[in-house]
Coordinates of C-alpha atoms and ligand atoms in Angstrom, one line a residue:
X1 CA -29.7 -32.4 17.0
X2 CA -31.2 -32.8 20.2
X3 CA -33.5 -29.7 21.7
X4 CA -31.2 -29.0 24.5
X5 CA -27.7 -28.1 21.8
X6 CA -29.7 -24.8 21.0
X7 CA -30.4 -22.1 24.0
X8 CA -33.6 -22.7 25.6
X9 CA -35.2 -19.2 25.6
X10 CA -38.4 -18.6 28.5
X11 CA -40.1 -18.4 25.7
X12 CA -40.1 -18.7 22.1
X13 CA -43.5 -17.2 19.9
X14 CA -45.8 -19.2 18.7
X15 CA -46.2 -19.4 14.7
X16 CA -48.8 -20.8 12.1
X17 CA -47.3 -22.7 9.1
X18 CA -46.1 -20.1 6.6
X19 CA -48.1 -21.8 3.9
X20 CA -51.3 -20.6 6.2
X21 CA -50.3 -16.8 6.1
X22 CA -49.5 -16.9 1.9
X23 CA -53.4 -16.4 1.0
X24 CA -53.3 -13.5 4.3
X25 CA -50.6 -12.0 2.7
X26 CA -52.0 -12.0 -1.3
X27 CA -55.2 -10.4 -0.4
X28 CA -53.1 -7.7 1.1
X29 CA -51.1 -7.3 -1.7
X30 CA -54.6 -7.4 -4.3
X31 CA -56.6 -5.1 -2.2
X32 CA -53.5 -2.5 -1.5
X33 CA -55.1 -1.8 1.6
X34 CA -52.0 -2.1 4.2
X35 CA -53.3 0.1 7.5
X36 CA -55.9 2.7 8.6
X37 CA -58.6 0.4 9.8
X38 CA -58.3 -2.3 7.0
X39 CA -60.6 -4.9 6.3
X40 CA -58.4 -7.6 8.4
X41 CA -58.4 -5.0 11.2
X42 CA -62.0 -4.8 11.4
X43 CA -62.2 -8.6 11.0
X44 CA -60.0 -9.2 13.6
X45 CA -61.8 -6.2 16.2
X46 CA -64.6 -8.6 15.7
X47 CA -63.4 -11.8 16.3
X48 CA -61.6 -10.9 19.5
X49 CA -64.7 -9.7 21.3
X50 CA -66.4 -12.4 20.7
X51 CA -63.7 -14.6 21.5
X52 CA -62.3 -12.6 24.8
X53 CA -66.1 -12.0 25.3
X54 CA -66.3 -8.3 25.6
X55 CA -68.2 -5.9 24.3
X56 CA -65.7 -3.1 22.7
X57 CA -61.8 -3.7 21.6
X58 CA -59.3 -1.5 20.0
X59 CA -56.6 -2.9 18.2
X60 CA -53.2 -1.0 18.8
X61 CA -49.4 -1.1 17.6
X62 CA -48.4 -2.5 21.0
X63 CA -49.5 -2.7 24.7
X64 CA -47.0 0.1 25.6
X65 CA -48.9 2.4 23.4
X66 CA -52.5 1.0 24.5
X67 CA -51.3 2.1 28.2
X68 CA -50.4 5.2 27.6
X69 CA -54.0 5.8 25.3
X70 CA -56.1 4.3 28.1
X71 CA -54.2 6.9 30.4
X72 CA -55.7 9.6 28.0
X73 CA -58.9 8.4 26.8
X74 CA -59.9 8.4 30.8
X75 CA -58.2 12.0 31.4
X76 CA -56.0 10.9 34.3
X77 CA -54.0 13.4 36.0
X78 CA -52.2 14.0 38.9
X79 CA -51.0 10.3 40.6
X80 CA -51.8 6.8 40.3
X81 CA -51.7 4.2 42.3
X82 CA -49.4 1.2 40.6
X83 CA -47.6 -1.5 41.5
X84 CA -43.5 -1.8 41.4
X85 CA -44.1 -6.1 40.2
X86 CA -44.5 -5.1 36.6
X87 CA -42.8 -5.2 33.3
X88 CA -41.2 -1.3 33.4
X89 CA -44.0 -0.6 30.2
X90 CA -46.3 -0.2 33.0
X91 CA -44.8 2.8 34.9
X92 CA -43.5 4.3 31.9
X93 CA -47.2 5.2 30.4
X94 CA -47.8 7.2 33.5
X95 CA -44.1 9.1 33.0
X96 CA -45.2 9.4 29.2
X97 CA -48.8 11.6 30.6
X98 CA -46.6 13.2 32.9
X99 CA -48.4 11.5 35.9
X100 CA -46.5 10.5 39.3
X101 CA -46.3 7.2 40.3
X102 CA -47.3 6.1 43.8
X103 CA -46.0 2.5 44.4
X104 CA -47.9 0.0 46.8
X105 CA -46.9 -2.7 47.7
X106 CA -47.8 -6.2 46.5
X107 CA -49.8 -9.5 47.9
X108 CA -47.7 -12.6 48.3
X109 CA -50.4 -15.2 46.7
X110 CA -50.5 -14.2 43.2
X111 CA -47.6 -10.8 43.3
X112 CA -50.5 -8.5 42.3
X113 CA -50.8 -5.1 44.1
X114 CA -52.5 -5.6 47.7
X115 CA -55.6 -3.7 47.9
X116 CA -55.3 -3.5 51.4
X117 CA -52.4 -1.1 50.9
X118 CA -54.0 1.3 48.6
X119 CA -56.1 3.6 51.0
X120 CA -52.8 4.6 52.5
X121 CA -51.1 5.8 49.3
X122 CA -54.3 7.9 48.4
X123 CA -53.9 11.6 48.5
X124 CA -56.2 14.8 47.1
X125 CA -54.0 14.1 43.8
X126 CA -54.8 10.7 43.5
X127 CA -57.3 10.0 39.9
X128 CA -56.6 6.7 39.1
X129 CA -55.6 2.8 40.1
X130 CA -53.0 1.0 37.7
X131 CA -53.1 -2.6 39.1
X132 CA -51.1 -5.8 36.5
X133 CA -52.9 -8.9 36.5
X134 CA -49.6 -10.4 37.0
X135 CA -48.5 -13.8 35.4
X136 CA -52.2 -13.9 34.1
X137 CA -53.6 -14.3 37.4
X138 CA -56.5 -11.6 38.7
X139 CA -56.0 -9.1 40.8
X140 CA -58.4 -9.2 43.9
X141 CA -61.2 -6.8 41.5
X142 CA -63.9 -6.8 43.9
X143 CA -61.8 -5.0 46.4
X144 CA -59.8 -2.5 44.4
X145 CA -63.0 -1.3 42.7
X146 CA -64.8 -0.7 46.1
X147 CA -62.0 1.4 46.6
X148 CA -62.2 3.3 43.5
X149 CA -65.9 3.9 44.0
X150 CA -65.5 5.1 47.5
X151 CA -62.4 7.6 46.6
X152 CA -64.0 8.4 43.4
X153 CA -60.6 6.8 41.5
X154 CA -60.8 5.2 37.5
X155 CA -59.2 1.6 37.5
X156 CA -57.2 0.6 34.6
X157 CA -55.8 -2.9 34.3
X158 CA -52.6 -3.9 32.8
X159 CA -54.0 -7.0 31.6
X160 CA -50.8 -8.3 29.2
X161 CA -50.9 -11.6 30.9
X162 CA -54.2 -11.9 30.6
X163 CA -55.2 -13.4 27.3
X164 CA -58.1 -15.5 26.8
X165 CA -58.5 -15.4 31.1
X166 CA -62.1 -16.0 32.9
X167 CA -62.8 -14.7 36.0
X168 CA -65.9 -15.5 37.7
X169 CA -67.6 -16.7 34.5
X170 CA -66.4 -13.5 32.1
X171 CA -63.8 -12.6 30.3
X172 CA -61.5 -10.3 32.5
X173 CA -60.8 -7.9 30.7
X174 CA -64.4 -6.6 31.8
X175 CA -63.4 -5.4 34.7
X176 CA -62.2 -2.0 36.1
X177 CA -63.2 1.1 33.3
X178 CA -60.9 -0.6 31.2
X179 CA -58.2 -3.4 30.8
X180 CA -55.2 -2.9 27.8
X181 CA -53.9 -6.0 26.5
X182 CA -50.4 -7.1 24.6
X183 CA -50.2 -8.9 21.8
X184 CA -46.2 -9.4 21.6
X185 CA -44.2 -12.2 20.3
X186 CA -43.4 -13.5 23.4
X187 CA -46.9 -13.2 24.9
X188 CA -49.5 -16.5 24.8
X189 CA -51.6 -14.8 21.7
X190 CA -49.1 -12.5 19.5
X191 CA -49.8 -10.3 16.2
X192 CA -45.4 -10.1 16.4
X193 CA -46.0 -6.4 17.9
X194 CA -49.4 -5.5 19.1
X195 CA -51.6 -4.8 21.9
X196 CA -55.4 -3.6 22.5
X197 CA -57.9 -1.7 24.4
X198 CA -61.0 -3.8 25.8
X199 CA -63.9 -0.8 26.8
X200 CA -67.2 -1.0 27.7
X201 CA -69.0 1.5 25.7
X202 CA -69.1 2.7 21.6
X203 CA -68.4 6.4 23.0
X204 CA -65.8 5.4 25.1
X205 CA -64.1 3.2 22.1
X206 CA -64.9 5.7 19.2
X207 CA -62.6 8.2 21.6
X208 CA -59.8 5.7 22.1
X209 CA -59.9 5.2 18.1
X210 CA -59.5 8.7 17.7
X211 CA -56.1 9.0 20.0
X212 CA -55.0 6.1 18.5
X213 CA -55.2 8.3 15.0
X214 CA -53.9 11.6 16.0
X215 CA -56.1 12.6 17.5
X216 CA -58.6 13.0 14.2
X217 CA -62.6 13.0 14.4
X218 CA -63.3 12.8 11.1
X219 CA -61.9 14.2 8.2
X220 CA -60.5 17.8 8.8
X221 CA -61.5 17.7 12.5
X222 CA -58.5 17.1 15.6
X223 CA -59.9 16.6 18.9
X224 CA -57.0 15.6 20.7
X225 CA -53.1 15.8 20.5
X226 CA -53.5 11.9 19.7
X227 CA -50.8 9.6 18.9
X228 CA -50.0 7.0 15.7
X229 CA -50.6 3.6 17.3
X230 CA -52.4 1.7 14.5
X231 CA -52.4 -2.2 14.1
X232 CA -51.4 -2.6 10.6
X233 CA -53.0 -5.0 8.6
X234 CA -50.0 -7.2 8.5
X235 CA -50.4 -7.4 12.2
X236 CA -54.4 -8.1 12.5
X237 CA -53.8 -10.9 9.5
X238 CA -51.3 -12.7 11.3
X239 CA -54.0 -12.2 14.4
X240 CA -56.5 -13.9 12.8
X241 CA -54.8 -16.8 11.7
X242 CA -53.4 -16.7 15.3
X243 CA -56.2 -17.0 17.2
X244 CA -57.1 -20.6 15.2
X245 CA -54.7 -22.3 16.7
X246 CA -54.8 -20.3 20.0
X247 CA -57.0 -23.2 21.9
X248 CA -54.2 -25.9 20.9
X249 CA -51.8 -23.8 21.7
X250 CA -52.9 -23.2 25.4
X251 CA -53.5 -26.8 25.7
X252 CA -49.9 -27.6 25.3
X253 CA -48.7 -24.9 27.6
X254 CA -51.0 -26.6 30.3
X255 CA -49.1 -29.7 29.5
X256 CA -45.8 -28.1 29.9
X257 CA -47.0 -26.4 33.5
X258 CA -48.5 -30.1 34.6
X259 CA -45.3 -31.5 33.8
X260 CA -43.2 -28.8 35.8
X261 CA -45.4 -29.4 39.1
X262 CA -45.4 -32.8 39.0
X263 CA -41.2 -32.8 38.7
X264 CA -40.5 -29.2 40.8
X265 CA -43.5 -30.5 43.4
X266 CA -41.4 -31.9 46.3
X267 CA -38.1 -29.4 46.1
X268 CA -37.4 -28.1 49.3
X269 CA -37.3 -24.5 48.6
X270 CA -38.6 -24.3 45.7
X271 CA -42.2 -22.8 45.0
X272 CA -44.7 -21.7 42.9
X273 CA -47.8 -19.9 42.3
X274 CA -51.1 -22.3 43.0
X275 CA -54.4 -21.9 40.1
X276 CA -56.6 -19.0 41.7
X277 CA -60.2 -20.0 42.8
X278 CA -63.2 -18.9 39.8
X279 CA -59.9 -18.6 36.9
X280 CA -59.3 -19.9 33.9
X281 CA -55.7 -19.9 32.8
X282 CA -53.7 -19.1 29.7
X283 CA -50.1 -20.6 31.1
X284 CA -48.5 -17.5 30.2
X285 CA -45.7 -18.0 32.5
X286 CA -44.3 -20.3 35.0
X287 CA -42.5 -19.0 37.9
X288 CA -40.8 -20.3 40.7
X289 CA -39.6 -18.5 43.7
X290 CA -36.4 -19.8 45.4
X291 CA -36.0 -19.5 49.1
X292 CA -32.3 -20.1 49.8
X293 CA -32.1 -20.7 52.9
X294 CA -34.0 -23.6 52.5
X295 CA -33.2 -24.1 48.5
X296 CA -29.6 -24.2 49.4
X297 CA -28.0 -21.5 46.8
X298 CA -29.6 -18.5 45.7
X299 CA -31.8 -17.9 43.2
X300 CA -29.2 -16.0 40.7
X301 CA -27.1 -19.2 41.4
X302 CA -29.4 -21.3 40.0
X303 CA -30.6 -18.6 37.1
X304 CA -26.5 -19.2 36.3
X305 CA -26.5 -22.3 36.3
X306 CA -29.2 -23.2 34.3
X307 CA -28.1 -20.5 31.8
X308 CA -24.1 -22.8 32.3
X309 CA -26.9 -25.8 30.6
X310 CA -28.6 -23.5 28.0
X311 CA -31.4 -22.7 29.7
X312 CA -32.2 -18.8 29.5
X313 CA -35.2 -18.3 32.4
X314 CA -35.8 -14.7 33.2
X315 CA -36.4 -12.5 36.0
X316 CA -39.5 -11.6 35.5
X317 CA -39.7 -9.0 37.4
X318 CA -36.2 -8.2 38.7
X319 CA -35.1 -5.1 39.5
X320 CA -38.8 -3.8 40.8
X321 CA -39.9 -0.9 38.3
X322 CA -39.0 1.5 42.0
X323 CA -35.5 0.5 41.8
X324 CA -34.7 2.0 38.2
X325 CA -32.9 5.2 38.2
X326 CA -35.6 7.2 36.9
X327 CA -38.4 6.5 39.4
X328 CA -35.8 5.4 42.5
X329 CA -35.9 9.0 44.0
X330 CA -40.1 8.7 44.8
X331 CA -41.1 8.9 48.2
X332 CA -43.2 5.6 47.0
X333 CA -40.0 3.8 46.0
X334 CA -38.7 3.1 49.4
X335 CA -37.8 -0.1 49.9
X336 CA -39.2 -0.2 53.3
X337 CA -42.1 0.1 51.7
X338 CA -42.5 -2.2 49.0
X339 CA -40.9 -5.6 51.1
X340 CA -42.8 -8.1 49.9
X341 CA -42.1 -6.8 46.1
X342 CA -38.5 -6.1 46.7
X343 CA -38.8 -10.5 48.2
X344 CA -40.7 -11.4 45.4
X345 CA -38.0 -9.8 42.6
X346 CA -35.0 -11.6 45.0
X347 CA -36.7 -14.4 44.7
X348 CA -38.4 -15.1 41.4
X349 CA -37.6 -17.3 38.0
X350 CA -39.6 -17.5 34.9
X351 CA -38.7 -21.3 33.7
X352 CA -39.3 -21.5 29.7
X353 CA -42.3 -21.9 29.0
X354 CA -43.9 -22.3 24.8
X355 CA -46.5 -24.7 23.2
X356 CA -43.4 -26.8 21.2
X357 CA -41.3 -27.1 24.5
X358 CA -40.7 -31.1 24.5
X359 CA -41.3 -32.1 27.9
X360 CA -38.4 -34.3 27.6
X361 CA -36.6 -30.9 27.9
X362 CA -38.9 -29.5 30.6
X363 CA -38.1 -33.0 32.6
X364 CA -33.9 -31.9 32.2
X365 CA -34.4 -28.3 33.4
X366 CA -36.7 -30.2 36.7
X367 CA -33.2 -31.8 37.1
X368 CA -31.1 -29.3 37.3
X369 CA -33.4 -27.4 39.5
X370 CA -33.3 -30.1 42.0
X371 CA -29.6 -30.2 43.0
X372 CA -29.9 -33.6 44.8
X373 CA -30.5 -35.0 41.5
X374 CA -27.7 -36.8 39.6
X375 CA -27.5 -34.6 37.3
X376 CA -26.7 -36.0 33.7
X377 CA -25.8 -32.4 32.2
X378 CA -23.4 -30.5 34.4
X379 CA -20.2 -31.3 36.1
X380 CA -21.2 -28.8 39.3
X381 CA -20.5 -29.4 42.5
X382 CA -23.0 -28.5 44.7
Ligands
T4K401 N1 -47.4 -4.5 30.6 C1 -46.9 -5.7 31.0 C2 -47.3 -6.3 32.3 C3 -46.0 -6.4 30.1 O1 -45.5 -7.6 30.5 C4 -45.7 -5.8 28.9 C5 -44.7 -6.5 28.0 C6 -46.3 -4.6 28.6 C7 -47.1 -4.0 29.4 C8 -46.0 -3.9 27.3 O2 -46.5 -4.5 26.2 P1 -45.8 -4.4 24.7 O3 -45.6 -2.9 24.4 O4 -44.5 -5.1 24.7 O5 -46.8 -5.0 23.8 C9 -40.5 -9.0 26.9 C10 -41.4 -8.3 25.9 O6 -40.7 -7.5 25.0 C11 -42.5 -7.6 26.5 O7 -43.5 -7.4 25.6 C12 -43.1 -8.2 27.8 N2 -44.1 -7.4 28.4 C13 -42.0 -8.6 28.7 C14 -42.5 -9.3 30.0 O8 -41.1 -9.4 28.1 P2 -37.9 -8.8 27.2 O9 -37.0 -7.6 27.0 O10 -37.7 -9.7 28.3 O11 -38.0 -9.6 25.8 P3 -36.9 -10.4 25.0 O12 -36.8 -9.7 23.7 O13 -35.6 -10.5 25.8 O14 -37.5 -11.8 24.8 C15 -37.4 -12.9 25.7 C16 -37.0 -14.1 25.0 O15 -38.0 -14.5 24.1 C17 -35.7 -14.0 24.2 O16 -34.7 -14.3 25.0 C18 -35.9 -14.9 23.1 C19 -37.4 -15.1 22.9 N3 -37.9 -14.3 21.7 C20 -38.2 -13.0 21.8 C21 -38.6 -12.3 20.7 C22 -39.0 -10.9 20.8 C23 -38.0 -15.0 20.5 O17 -37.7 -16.2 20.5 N4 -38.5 -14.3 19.4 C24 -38.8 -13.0 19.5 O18 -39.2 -12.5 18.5 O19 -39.4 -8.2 27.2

C-alpha cells in the first residue's frame, strides 16, 4: 500500500520500537513506583538539562499546565502582555489565574509578538510579558527583556516549539525568568502528554515543584493552593528512551524541510519562513503562507484541496486566540489592531511534517501545491 492511500496527518509522533520500552516498562512494574517524583522522573529531570543545557527543569503533566504554574510560581497579576499567533493553551493560562489579556500585535519575519508594539499596550496593571517562540523560532529576547527591565515586567516564554533550540550559543529556554516547554505527541520530543518548566534557580524550582503537588512543602505543610500536574513515570520512561533517538529524529525532519524548499522554492505566491540568524532548528513545523492574489486561489482553497488528496495540513494558527468568543470582547482584540496577525492566520498552512514522512510523499504534496504542475493525483481544474 502506497503512503499516500492512508491520510497524511501534519504530523504524526514519533515512537521507539516497542521492544525498547518492554525493560522501561518491567522496572516499573518490579519497583511499584508509578508517580510522585519516581526514579525515571528524576532520571529524566537530569538528562534534559544537560541535554537542553539549562540549569533547573520541572517535569509536568503537560505544557498547558506548566503555563498556568509558571503564571503562579512568578505571582503575576493584573495583565499581560501576549500575543493573539498562538496555540489558544497560551491565553487560556492567563484566564485560568484570572489575568487579562492584552494582545499585541505580531512581526512579520518569524510571527512572533513585535517588541516594538509592547510599550503601547503597557498600563499601571501590567506585571508580565507572555511572548511564543513561534514555529520554534526566537522571539527578538534582547528587546523584549530591555522592556521588561525598564517597566519592571517578568517575561515568561511559551517555548512549545522550542525543543532542543540554540540561540546565540545556549539553549533558549534560558531566557526571560522562565521558558515552559511541551512535550505532546505531536511535538518534535514527546512523553505522549507532557510538558516542563526550565528555571534558573533551586529556590525558584523547589517552588514550582511544590505547585505542581498541591501546593505541599513537605509533609503536613501547604504553602500554596497548588495544583496536580505530575509527570508520571510512564511518561518520564517513555522520555528517556525518547530523547535517544531525538538527534536522528531531527535529522530527518531537516531532510523533509530541505526537500519542501527545494520543490515549494520558485511558486509564485507561495512563501515561507527563512532559518533565523545565531539559531539552531528543531523542524518542528513547516509553514507556508499563501498570498492569493499572486498564488492564484486562496489559501483555504488549497488547504481543501490537498485535504480532496489526503493531505490533512493545519492552520496553525487560524482563528487568532482574539477572535474566539471568550476573549473577542477585549479592547486588545480589535482587529485593527492585530493586522499583521489577523494576515498571518488568513494566510498560513502547516504542510506535514514527521521524521518517517517519505520524501516521495513530500515531493506529491510540492505538486499539488504548485497548480501549474501536471498533477498526477487530482482531476481539478484550476
Ligand atoms: N503553547 C503552545 C504554543 C502550543 O503549541 C501548545 C500545544 C501548548 C502551549 C500547550 O501544550 P500541551 O498542553 O498540549 O502540552 C495540537 C496539540 O494537541 C497541542 O499540543 C499543540 N500545541 C497544538 C499546536 O497542536 P491539535 O488539536 O491541532 O491536535 P490534533 O489532536 O488535531 O493532532 C494533529 C494531528 O496529529 C492529527 O490530525 C493526527 C496527528 N496525531 C495526533 C495525536 C494527538 C497523531 O497521529 N497521534 C496523536 O496521538 O492540537
Amino acid at each position: 500500500m502506497k503512503e499516500l492511500d492512508n491520510p497524511i496527518y501534519v504530523t504524526q509522533p514519533s515512537l521507539p520500537e516497542l521492544d525498547e520500552f518492554i525493560p522501561y516498562l518491567q522496572q516499573i512494574w518490579d519497583n511499584k513506583i508509578l508517580t510522585n517524583n519516581g526514579p525515571f522522573h528524576k532520571q529524566l529531570e537530569k538528562e534534559l538539562a544537560e541535554f537542553l543545557g539549562v540549569p533547573y527543569i520541572s517535569l509536568f503533566a503537560n505544557g498547558t499546565l506548566a503555563l498556568v504554574t509558571a503564571l503562579q510560581v512568578l505571582q503575576v497579576t493584573g495583565e499581560v502582555i501576549t500575543t493573539p499567533y498562538s496555540f489558544v493553551a497560551t491565553t487560556h493560562s492567563l484566564w485560568w489565574n484570572n489575568i487579562k489579556p492584552v494582545f499585541v500585535d505580531i512581526e512579520k519575519e518569524f510571527c512572533n509578538l513585535d517588541p516594538e508594539k509592547i510599550e503601547a499596550a503597557i498600563t499601571p496593571k501590567t506585571t508580565a510579558i507572555l511572548p511564543v517562540h513561534v514555529y520554534g523560532n526566537p522571539c527578538k529576547i534582547e528587546r523584549i527583556q530591555d522592556i521588561a527591565d525598564i517597566y519592571g515586567l517578568k517575561v515568561i516564554y511559551d517555548a512549545a516549539h522550542c525543543f532542543g533550540v540554540n540561540h546565540k550559543g545556549q539553549g533558549i529556554c534560558n531566557f526571560g525568568d522562565l521558558s515552559i516547554l511541551s512535550f505532546h505527541a505531536t511535538k518534535v520530543f514527546n512523553t505522549m502528554e507532557g510538558g516542563a518548566i526550565v528555571c534558573h534557580d533551586e529556590a525558584t524550582k523547589k517552588r514550582i515543584d511544590f505547585l505542581k503537588n498541591f501546593g505541599f512543602a513537605g509533609e503536613i505543610k501547604v504553602m500554596a493552593p497548588g495544583i496536580n500536574s505530575k509527570m508520571n513515570e510512564l511518561q518520564a520512561a517513555m522520555g528517556i528512551l525518547q530523547l535517544k533517538h531525538h538527534k536522528e529524529n531531527v535529522e530527518k525532519r531537516k531532510t523533509i524541510v530541505e526537500q519542501y524548499q527545494l520543490k515549494l522554492k520558485g511558486i509564485k505566491g507561495v512563501s515561507f519562513l527563512s532559518q533565523p540568524s545565531d539559531t539552531t532548528s528543531n523542524y518542528a513545523y513547516f509553514p507556508i503562507f499563501i498570498n492569493e492574489a499572486e498564488y492564484g486561489i486562496s489559501r483555504n482553497d488549497l488547504y481543501e484541496r490537498l485535504k480532496q488528496n489526503n493531505i490533512y495540513g493545519r492552520r496553525y494558527f487560524y482563528p487568532l486566540i482574539s477572535e474566539f468568543p471568550i476573549y473577542k470582547g477585549l479592547e486588545s482584540a480589535n482587529p485593527e489592531k492585530l493586522r499583521i496577525a489577523q494576515q498571518t492566520a488568513e494566510q498560513v498552512i502547516c504542510l506535514p511534517l514527521y521524521p518517517n514522512l517519505s520524501l516521495e510523499t513530500v515531493c506529491k504534496i510540492c505538486q499539488l501545491i504548485d497548480l501549474n504542475a501536471k498533477s498526477l493525483y487530482t482531476n481539478e481544474k484550476h
